[in-house]
Short mmCIF file of C-alpha atoms in Angstrom, two decimals:
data_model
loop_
_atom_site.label_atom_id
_atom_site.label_comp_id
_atom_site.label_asym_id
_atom_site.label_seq_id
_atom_site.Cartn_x
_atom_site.Cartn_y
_atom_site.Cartn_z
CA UNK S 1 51.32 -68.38 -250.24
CA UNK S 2 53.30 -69.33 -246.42
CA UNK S 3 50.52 -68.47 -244.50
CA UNK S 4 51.38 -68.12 -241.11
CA UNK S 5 48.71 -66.58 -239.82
CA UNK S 6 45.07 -66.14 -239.96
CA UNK S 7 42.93 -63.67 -237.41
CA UNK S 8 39.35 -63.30 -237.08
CA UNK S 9 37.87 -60.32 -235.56
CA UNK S 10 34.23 -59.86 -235.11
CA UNK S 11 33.47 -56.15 -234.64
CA UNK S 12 30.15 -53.90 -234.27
CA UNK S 13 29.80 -50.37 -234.98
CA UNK S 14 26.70 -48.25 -234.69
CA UNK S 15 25.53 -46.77 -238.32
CA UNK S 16 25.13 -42.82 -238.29
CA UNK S 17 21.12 -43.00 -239.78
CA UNK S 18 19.09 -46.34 -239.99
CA UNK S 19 18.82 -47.96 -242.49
CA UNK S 20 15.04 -49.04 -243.87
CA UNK S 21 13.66 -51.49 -246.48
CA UNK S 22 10.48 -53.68 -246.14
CA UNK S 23 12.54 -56.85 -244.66
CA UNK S 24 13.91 -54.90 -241.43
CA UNK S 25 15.59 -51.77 -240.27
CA UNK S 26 19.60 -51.69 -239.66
CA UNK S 27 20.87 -49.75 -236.95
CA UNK S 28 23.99 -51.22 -236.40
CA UNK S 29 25.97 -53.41 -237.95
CA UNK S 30 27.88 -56.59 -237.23
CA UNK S 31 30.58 -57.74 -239.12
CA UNK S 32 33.85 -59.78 -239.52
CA UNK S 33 37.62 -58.75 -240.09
CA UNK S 34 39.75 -61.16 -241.40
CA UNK S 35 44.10 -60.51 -241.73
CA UNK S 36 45.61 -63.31 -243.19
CA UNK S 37 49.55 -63.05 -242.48
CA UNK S 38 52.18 -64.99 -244.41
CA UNK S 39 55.76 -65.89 -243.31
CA UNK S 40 57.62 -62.52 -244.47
CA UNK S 41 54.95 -60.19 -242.05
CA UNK S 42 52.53 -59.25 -244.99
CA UNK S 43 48.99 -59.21 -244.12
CA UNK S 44 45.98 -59.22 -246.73
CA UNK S 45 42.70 -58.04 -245.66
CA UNK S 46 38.70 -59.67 -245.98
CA UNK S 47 35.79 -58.86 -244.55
CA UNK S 48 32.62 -60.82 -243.97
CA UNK S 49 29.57 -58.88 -245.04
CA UNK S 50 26.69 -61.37 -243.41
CA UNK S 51 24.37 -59.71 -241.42
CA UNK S 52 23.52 -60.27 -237.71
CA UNK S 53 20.27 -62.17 -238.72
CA UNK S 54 19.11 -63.91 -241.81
CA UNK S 55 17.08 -61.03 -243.67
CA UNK S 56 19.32 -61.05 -247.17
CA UNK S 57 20.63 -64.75 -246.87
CA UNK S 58 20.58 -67.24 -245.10
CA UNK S 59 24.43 -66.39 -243.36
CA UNK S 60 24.91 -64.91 -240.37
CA UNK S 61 27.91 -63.44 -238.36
CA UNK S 62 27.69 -66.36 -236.00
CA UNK S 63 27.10 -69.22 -239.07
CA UNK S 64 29.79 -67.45 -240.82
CA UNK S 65 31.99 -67.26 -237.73
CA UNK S 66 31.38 -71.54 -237.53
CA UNK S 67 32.19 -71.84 -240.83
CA UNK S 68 35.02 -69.81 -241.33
CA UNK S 69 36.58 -71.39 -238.06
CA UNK S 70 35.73 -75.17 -238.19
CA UNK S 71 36.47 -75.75 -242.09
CA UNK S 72 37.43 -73.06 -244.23
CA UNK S 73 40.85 -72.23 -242.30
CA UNK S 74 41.31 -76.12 -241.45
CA UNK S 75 40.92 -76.59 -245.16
CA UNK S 76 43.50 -73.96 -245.95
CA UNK S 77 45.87 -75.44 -243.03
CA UNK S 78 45.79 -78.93 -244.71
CA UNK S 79 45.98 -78.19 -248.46
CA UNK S 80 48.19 -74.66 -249.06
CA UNK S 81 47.86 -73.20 -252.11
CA UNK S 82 49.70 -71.05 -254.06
CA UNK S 83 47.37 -68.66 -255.49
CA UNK S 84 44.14 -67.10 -254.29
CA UNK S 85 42.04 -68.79 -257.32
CA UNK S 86 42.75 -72.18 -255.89
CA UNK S 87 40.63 -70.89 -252.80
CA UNK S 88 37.66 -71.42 -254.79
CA UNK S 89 38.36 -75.17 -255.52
CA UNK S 90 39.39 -76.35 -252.47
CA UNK S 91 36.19 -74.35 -250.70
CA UNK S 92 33.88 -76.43 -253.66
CA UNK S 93 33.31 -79.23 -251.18
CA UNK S 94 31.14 -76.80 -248.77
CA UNK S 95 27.96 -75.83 -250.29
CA UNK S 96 27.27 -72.11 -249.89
CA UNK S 97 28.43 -70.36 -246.80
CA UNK S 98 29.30 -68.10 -250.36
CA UNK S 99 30.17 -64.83 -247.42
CA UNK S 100 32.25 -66.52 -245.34
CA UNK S 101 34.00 -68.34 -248.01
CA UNK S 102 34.72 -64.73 -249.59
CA UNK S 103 35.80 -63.34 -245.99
CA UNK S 104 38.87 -64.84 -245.94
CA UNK S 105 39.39 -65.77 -250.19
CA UNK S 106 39.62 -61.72 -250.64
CA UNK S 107 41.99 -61.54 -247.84
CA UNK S 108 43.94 -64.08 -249.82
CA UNK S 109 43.91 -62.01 -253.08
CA UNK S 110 44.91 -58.43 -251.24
CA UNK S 111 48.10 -60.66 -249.99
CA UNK S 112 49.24 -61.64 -252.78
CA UNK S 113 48.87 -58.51 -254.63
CA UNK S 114 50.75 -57.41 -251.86
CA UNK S 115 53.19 -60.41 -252.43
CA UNK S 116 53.58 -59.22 -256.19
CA UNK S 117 53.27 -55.64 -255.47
CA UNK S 118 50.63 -54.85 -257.64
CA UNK S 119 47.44 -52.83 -257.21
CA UNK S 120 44.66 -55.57 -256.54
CA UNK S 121 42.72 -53.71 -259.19
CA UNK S 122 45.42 -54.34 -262.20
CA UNK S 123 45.56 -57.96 -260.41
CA UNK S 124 42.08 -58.23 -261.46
CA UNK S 125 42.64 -56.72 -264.90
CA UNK S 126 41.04 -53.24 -264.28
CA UNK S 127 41.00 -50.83 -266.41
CA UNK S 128 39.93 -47.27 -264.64
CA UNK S 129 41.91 -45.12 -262.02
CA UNK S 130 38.68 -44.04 -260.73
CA UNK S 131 34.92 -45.08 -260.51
CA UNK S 132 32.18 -43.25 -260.58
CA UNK S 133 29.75 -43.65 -257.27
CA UNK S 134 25.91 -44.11 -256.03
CA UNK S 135 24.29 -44.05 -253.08
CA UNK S 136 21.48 -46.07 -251.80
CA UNK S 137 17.93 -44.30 -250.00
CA UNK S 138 16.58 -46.10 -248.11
CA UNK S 139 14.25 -44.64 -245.31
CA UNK S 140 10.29 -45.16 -244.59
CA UNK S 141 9.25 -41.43 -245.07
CA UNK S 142 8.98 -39.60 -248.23
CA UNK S 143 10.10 -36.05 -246.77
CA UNK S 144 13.23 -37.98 -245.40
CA UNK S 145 13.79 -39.53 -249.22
CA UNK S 146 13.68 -36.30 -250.62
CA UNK S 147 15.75 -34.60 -247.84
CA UNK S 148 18.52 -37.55 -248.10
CA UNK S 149 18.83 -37.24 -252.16
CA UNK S 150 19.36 -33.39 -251.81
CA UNK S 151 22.11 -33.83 -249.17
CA UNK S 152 24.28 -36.46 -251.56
CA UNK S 153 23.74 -34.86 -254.63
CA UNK S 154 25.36 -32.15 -253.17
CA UNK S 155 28.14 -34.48 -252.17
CA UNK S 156 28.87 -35.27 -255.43
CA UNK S 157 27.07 -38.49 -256.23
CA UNK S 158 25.88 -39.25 -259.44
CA UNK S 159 22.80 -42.16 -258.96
CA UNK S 160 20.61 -42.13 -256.53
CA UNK S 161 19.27 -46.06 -256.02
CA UNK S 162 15.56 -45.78 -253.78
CA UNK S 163 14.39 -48.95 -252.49
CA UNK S 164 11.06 -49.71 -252.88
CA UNK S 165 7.75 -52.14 -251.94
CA UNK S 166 4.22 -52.21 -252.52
CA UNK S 167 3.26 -49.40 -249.91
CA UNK S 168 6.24 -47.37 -250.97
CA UNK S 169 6.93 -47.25 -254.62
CA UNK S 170 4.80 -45.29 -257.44
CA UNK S 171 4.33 -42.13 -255.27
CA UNK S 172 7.70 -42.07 -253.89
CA UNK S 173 8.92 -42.44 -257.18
CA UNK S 174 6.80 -39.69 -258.90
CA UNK S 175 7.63 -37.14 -256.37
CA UNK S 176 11.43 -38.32 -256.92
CA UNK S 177 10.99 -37.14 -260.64
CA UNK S 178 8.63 -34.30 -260.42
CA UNK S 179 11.77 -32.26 -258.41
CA UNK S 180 14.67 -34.71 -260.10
CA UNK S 181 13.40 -35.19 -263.79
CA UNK S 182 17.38 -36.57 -265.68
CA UNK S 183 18.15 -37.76 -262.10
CA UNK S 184 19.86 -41.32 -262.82
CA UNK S 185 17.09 -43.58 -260.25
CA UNK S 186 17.40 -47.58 -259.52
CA UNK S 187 15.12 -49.19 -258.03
CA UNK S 188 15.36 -51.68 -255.36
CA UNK S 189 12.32 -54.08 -254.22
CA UNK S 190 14.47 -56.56 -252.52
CA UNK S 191 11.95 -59.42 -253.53
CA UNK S 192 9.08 -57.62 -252.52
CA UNK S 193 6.60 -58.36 -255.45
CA UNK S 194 5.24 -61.47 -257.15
CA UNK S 195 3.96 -61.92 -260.64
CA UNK S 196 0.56 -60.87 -259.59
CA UNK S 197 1.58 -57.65 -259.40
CA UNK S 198 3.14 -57.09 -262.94
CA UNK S 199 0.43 -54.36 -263.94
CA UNK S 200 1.52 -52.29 -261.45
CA UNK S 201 4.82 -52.77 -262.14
CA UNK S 202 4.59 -52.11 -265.65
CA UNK S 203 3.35 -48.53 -264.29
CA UNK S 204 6.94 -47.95 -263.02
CA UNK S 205 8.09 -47.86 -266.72
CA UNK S 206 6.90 -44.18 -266.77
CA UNK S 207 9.71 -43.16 -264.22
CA UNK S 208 12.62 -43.90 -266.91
CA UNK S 209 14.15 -45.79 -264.57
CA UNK S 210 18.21 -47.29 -264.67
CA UNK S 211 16.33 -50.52 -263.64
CA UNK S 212 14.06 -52.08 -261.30
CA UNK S 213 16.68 -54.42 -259.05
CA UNK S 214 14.67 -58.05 -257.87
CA UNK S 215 11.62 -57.45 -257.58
CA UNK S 216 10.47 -61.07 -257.58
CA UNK S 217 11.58 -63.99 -255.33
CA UNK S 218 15.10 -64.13 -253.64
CA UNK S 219 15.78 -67.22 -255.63
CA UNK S 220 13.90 -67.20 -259.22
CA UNK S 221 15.51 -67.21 -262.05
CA UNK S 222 12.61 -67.75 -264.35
CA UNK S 223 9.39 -65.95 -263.51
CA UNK S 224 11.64 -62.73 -263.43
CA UNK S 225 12.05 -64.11 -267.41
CA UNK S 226 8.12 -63.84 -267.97
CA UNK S 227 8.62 -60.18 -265.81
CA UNK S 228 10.89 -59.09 -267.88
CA UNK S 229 9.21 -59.83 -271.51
CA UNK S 230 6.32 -56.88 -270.31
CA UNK S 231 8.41 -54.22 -268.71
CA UNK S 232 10.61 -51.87 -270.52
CA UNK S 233 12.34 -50.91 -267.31
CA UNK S 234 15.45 -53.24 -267.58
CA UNK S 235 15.28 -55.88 -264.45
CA UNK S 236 18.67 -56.14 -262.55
CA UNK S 237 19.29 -59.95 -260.85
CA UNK S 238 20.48 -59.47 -257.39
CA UNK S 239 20.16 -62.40 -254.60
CA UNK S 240 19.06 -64.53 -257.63
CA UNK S 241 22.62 -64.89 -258.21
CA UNK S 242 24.52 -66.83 -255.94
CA UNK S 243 27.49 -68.27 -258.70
CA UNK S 244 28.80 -68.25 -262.26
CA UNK S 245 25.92 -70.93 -263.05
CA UNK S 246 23.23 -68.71 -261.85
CA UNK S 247 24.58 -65.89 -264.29
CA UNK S 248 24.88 -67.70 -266.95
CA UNK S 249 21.39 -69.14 -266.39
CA UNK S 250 19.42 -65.66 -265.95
CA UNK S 251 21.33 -64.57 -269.29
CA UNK S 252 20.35 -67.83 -271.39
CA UNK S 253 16.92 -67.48 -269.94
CA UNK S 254 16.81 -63.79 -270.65
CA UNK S 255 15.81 -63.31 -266.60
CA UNK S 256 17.58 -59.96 -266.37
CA UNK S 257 19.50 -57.44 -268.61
CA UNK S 258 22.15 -56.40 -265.90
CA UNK S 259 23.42 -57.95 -263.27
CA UNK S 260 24.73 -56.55 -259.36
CA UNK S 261 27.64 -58.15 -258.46
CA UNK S 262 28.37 -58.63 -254.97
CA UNK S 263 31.61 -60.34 -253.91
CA UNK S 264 30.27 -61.80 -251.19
CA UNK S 265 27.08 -63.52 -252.54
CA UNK S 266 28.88 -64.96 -255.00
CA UNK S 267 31.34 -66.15 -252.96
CA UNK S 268 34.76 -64.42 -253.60
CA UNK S 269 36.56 -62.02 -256.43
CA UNK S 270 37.06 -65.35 -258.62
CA UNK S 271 33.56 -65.83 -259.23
CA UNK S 272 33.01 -62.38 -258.98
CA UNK S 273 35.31 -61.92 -261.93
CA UNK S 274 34.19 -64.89 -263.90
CA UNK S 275 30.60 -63.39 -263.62
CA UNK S 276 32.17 -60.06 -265.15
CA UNK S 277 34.13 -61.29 -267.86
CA UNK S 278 31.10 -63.95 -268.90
CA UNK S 279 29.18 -61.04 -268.93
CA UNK S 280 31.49 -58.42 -270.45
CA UNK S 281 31.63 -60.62 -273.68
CA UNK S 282 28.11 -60.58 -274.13
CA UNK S 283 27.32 -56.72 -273.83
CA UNK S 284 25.36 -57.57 -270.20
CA UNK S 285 26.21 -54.52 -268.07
CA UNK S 286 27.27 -55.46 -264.74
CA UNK S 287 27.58 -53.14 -261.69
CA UNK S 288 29.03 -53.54 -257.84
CA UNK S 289 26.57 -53.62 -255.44
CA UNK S 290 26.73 -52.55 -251.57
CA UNK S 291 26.47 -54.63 -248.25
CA UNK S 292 26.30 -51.74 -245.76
CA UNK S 293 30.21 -52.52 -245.29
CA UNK S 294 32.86 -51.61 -243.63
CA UNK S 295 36.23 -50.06 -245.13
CA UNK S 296 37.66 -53.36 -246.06
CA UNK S 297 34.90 -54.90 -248.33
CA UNK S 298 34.27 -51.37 -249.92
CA UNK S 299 37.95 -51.20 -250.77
CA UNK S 300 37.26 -54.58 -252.36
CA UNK S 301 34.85 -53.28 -254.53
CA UNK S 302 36.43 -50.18 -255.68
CA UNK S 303 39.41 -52.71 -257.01
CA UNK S 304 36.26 -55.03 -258.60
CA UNK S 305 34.71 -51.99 -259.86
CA UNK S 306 37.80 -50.81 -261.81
CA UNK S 307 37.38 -53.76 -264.15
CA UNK S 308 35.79 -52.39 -267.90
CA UNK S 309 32.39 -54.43 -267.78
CA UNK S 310 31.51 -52.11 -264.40
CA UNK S 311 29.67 -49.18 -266.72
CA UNK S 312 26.59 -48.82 -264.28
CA UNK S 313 27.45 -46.37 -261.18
CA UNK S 314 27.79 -48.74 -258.33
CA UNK S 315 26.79 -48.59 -254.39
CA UNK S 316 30.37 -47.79 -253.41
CA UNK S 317 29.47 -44.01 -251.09
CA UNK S 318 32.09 -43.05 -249.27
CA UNK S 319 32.96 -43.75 -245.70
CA UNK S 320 30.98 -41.59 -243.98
CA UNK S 321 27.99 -42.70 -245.57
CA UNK S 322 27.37 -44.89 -243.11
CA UNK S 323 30.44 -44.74 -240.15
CA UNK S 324 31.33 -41.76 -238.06
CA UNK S 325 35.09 -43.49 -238.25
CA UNK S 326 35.94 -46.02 -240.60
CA UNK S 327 38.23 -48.64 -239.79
CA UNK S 328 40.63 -48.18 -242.61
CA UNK S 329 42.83 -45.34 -243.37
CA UNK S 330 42.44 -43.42 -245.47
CA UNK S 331 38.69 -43.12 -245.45
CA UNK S 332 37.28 -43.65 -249.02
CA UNK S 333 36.20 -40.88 -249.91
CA UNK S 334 33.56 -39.29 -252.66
CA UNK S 335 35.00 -36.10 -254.87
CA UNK S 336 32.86 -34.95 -257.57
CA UNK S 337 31.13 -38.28 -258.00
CA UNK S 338 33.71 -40.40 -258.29
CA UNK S 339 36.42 -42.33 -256.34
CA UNK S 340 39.86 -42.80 -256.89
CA UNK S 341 40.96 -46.61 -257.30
CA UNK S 342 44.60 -46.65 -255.22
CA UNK S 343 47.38 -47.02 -257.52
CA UNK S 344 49.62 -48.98 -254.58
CA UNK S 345 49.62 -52.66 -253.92
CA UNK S 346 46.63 -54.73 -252.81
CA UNK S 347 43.57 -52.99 -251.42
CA UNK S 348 45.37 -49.88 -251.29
CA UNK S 349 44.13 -48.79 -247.95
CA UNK S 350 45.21 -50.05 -244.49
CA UNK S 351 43.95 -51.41 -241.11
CA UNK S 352 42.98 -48.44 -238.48
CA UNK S 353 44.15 -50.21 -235.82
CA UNK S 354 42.93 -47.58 -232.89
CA UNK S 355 39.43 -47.92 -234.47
CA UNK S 356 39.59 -51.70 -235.06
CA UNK S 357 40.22 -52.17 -231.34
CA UNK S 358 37.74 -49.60 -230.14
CA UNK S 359 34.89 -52.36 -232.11
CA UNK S 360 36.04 -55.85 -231.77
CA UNK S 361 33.81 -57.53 -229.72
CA UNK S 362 35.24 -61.12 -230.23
CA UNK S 363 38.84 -62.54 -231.88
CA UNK S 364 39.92 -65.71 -232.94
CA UNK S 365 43.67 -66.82 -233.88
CA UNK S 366 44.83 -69.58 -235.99
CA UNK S 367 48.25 -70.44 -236.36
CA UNK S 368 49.63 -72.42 -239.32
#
C-alpha cells in the first residue's frame, strides 16, 4: 500500500447533552484520529472509539494510544502489506487491543478504496445507497426520555433504542408504549442483570420489543443461552462479541438471535464483515451499533451498514446528535429516517481540518 505516513491525533470535544446509562455518565468525549498517507499524497481515515476510562472495555484512549504507537505501526513499518485484510494477520500476534487495532486497519481500508477509487461501501460488497437510522435514549429521568423521543421522531428517525437497568426499565418502558404503541423500541441493559432476575425480565416481553440488547454479563456467551430459551423478546449479543469465534459461538449455542456489530470491538471491517457474511448465510439479522463517535467512525459504519445482512435500523444519528461541529465535512446527516451512503471513493466524507485543529489535544507522527 506505500505508506508513507501515519498520524495520530488525540482530540476531545464536549457532547451537546450527557449521556446516561447505569455504568457512568459521558459528558465529553475523548477520542483518536488516525490519517494514514501513502506515497502518491492519499490519505485514508480511522478513528479509535475507546473511551477515556474502562466502563465498556477494558481500552482506553491512553492504552490504545500505547498500543497503536509501540506495536501496531512498528508492525506495519516492518512487514508492508498490500491490502487492508492482511492488517488483521499481521495484528494476530497482539491479543485484543481489538479498538486500537481497528483505529488504524479502517484507515487502511478508506485508502485503498481511495487507491482503487471505489466507494468503501461497494469495497465491502454493499448493497444499499442509503440506510435507514436510530437513535439511542439514554438519560436518568423519565420526563427527559419522553421529551428526547418526541424531538427525534420529529427528526426523522425511525427506532428509538432506550437503555435500561433494574431501577429504570418496566415503567420507563410502559410509559414509552402507552404514548408510542407501533414505536420500533430496543432495549439496552449494558450487562446490567443476572440470571436471577429472568422473571422480571420475562415481564419485558409485554412491551413487543425489537430486542432486549445484553442484558447479562459483558462476557457470557452461555447463560444468555438459558436467558434466551424463556423470553420471547429476541436477545441481541453486544460486548459478548469480541471476534468471528465469539459469533459463531453465541449462534451454535443459540446465545442470541441478532447480533450488534461494532467495528471496533471486533477489531476492524474484516472481522466485522466476516461476522456479517457468517451471519447473513444463516438468516441471523445483524445491525451496526454506535460508540458515541465522531464523523470518521460513523462514516465507517454507514459504508458497513450498506452491506444486505444490516436489516435492523442501526445507531448511526446524524452529526448533530451528539457534536455542535463535526469534524468531517459534510456532516452526516438524517432526512426522513434515513442516510445516504456516499457514492464517491472511500469513506466518502473528508477531514474538517479547522475543526480537527480547534480539538487535538495531543499528535503523534510516524514516518515510514
Amino acid at each position: 500500500m506505500n505508506i508513507k505516513m501515519v498520524e495520530l491525533f488525540v482530540i476531545r470535544m464536549p457532547l451537546k447533552t450527557p449521556f446516561t446509562t447505569h455504568l457512568g455518565n459521558v459528558t465529553e468525549r475523548e477520542g483518536i484520529i488516525v490519517k494514514v498517507t501513502n506515497q502518491d499524497g492519499l490519505s485514508g481515515f480511522g478513528e479509535g472509539v475507546a473511551f477515556s476510562s474502562p466502563w465498556y472495555t477494558e481500552e482506553t484512549v491512553a492504552t490504545s494510544m500505547h498500543m497503536l504507537s509501540d506495536f501496531l505501526i512498528p508492525l506495519l513499518q516492518k512487514h508492508p502489506i498490500q491490502h487492508p485484510k492482511e492488517a488483521y494477520s499481521l495484528f494476530q500476534c497482539i491479543r485484543r487491543n481489538q479498538m486500537a487495532k481497528a483505529a488504524i486497519e479502517i484507515a487502511l481500508w478508506d485508502l485503498y478504496a481511495k487507491s482503487k477509487s471505489l466507494p468503501l461501501s461497494k469495497l465491502l460488497g454493499g448493497t444499499r445507497e442509503e440506510i435507514v437510522s436510530g437513535v439511542v435514549i439514554a438519560t436518568d429521568s423519565m420526563e427527559k426520555a419522553l421529551k428526547q423521543i418526541e424531538e427525534y421522531l420529529q427528526e426523522g428517525y425511525r427506532r428509538i433504542k432506550v437503555k435500561i437497568n433494574p431501577q429504570m426499565d418496566y415503567p420507563l418502558l410502559k410509559e414509552i408504549r402507552r404514548h408510542y404503541p407501533d414505536l420500533p423500541i430496543m432495549a439496552d441493559a449494558n450487562s446490567a442483570y443476572t440470571l436471577k432476575d429472568m422473571d422480571h425480565l420475562k415481564s419485558l416481553d409485554e412491551f413487543n420489543l425489537l430486542l432486549i440488547e445484553q442484558p447479562l454479563a459483558h462476557d457470557d456467551i452461555i447463560e444468555h443461552a438459558q436467558l434466551q430459551k424463556e423470553l420471547k423478546t429476541p436477545i441481541c449479543l453486544d460486548e459478548s462479541i469480541t471476534s468471528f469465534e465469539d459469533a459463531q459461538k453465541a449462534i451454535k449455542y443459540g446465545s442470541c438471535r441478532s447480533i450488534n456489530v461494532k467495528i471496533g470491538r471486533v477489531g476492524g471491517l474484516y472481522e466485522a464483515k466476516r461476522i456479517h457474511d457468517y451471519c447473513y448465510e444463516r438468516g441471523i439479522p445483524v445491525w451496526c451499533g454506535g460508540m458515541i463517535e465522531f464523523g470518521i467512525s460513523r462514516a465507517h459504519n454507514i459504508a458497513l451498514a450498506s452491506m444486505p445482512g444490516f436489516t435492523i435500523p442501526g445507531d448511526i444519528s446524524g452529526s448533530k446528535r451528539f457534536w455542535e461541529e463535526d469534524i468531517i465535512s459534510p456532516e452526516v446527516i438524517v432526512v426522513n429516517g434515513k442516510i445516504s451512503v456516499p457514492n464517491v471513493p472511500g469513506i466518502g466524507f473528508s477531514l474538517n481540518e479547522k475543526r480537527l485543529r480547534e480539538t487535538i489535544i495531543a499528535k503523534k507522527t510516524f514516518s515510514f
